[in-house]
């Protein structure tokens, strides 16, 4: 189901973004 896959990819991208922001804030 392409729609479901798209939603999963978006969610993983969101978590990746959050993780990156978290790492940046930890560095400071």
PDB file of N, CA and C in Angstrom, residues 14-27:
ATOM      1  N   UNK A  14      10.415  12.610  10.253  1.00  0.00           N
ATOM      2  CA  UNK A  14      10.142  13.511  11.366  1.00  0.00           C
ATOM      3  C   UNK A  14      10.998  13.120  12.575  1.00  0.00           C
ATOM      4  N   UNK A  15      11.079  11.817  12.850  1.00  0.00           N
ATOM      5  CA  UNK A  15      11.871  11.370  13.987  1.00  0.00           C
ATOM      6  C   UNK A  15      13.350  11.653  13.758  1.00  0.00           C
ATOM      7  N   UNK A  16      13.792  11.508  12.491  1.00  0.00           N
ATOM      8  CA  UNK A  16      15.187  11.787  12.171  1.00  0.00           C
ATOM      9  C   UNK A  16      15.492  13.256  12.426  1.00  0.00           C
ATOM     10  N   UNK A  17      14.547  14.117  12.052  1.00  0.00           N
ATOM     11  CA  UNK A  17      14.717  15.558  12.260  1.00  0.00           C
ATOM     12  C   UNK A  17      14.785  15.877  13.754  1.00  0.00           C
ATOM     13  N   UNK A  18      13.880  15.268  14.520  1.00  0.00           N
ATOM     14  CA  UNK A  18      13.847  15.501  15.971  1.00  0.00           C
ATOM     15  C   UNK A  18      15.153  15.031  16.604  1.00  0.00           C
ATOM     16  N   UNK A  19      15.638  13.864  16.143  1.00  0.00           N
ATOM     17  CA  UNK A  19      16.869  13.310  16.696  1.00  0.00           C
ATOM     18  C   UNK A  19      18.044  14.244  16.392  1.00  0.00           C
ATOM     19  N   UNK A  20      18.062  14.774  15.166  1.00  0.00           N
ATOM     20  CA  UNK A  20      19.148  15.670  14.765  1.00  0.00           C
ATOM     21  C   UNK A  20      19.125  16.943  15.613  1.00  0.00           C
ATOM     22  N   UNK A  21      17.926  17.498  15.811  1.00  0.00           N
ATOM     23  CA  UNK A  21      17.797  18.718  16.610  1.00  0.00           C
ATOM     24  C   UNK A  21      18.227  18.434  18.052  1.00  0.00           C
ATOM     25  N   UNK A  22      17.862  17.260  18.544  1.00  0.00           N
ATOM     26  CA  UNK A  22      18.238  16.887  19.907  1.00  0.00           C
ATOM     27  C   UNK A  22      19.747  16.793  20.055  1.00  0.00           C
ATOM     28  N   UNK A  23      20.408  16.207  19.054  1.00  0.00           N
ATOM     29  CA  UNK A  23      21.859  16.087  19.104  1.00  0.00           C
ATOM     30  C   UNK A  23      22.509  17.462  19.065  1.00  0.00           C
ATOM     31  N   UNK A  24      21.975  18.343  18.239  1.00  0.00           N
ATOM     32  CA  UNK A  24      22.527  19.697  18.143  1.00  0.00           C
ATOM     33  C   UNK A  24      22.398  20.426  19.478  1.00  0.00           C
ATOM     34  N   UNK A  25      21.263  20.243  20.152  1.00  0.00           N
ATOM     35  CA  UNK A  25      21.056  20.930  21.429  1.00  0.00           C
ATOM     36  C   UNK A  25      21.966  20.328  22.508  1.00  0.00           C
ATOM     37  N   UNK A  26      22.283  19.035  22.380  1.00  0.00           N
ATOM     38  CA  UNK A  26      23.172  18.410  23.356  1.00  0.00           C
ATOM     39  C   UNK A  26      24.602  18.915  23.191  1.00  0.00           C
ATOM     40  N   UNK A  27      24.991  19.208  21.956  1.00  0.00           N
ATOM     41  CA  UNK A  27      26.354  19.689  21.687  1.00  0.00           C
ATOM     42  C   UNK A  27      26.615  21.037  22.349  1.00  0.00           C
TER      43      UNK A  27
END
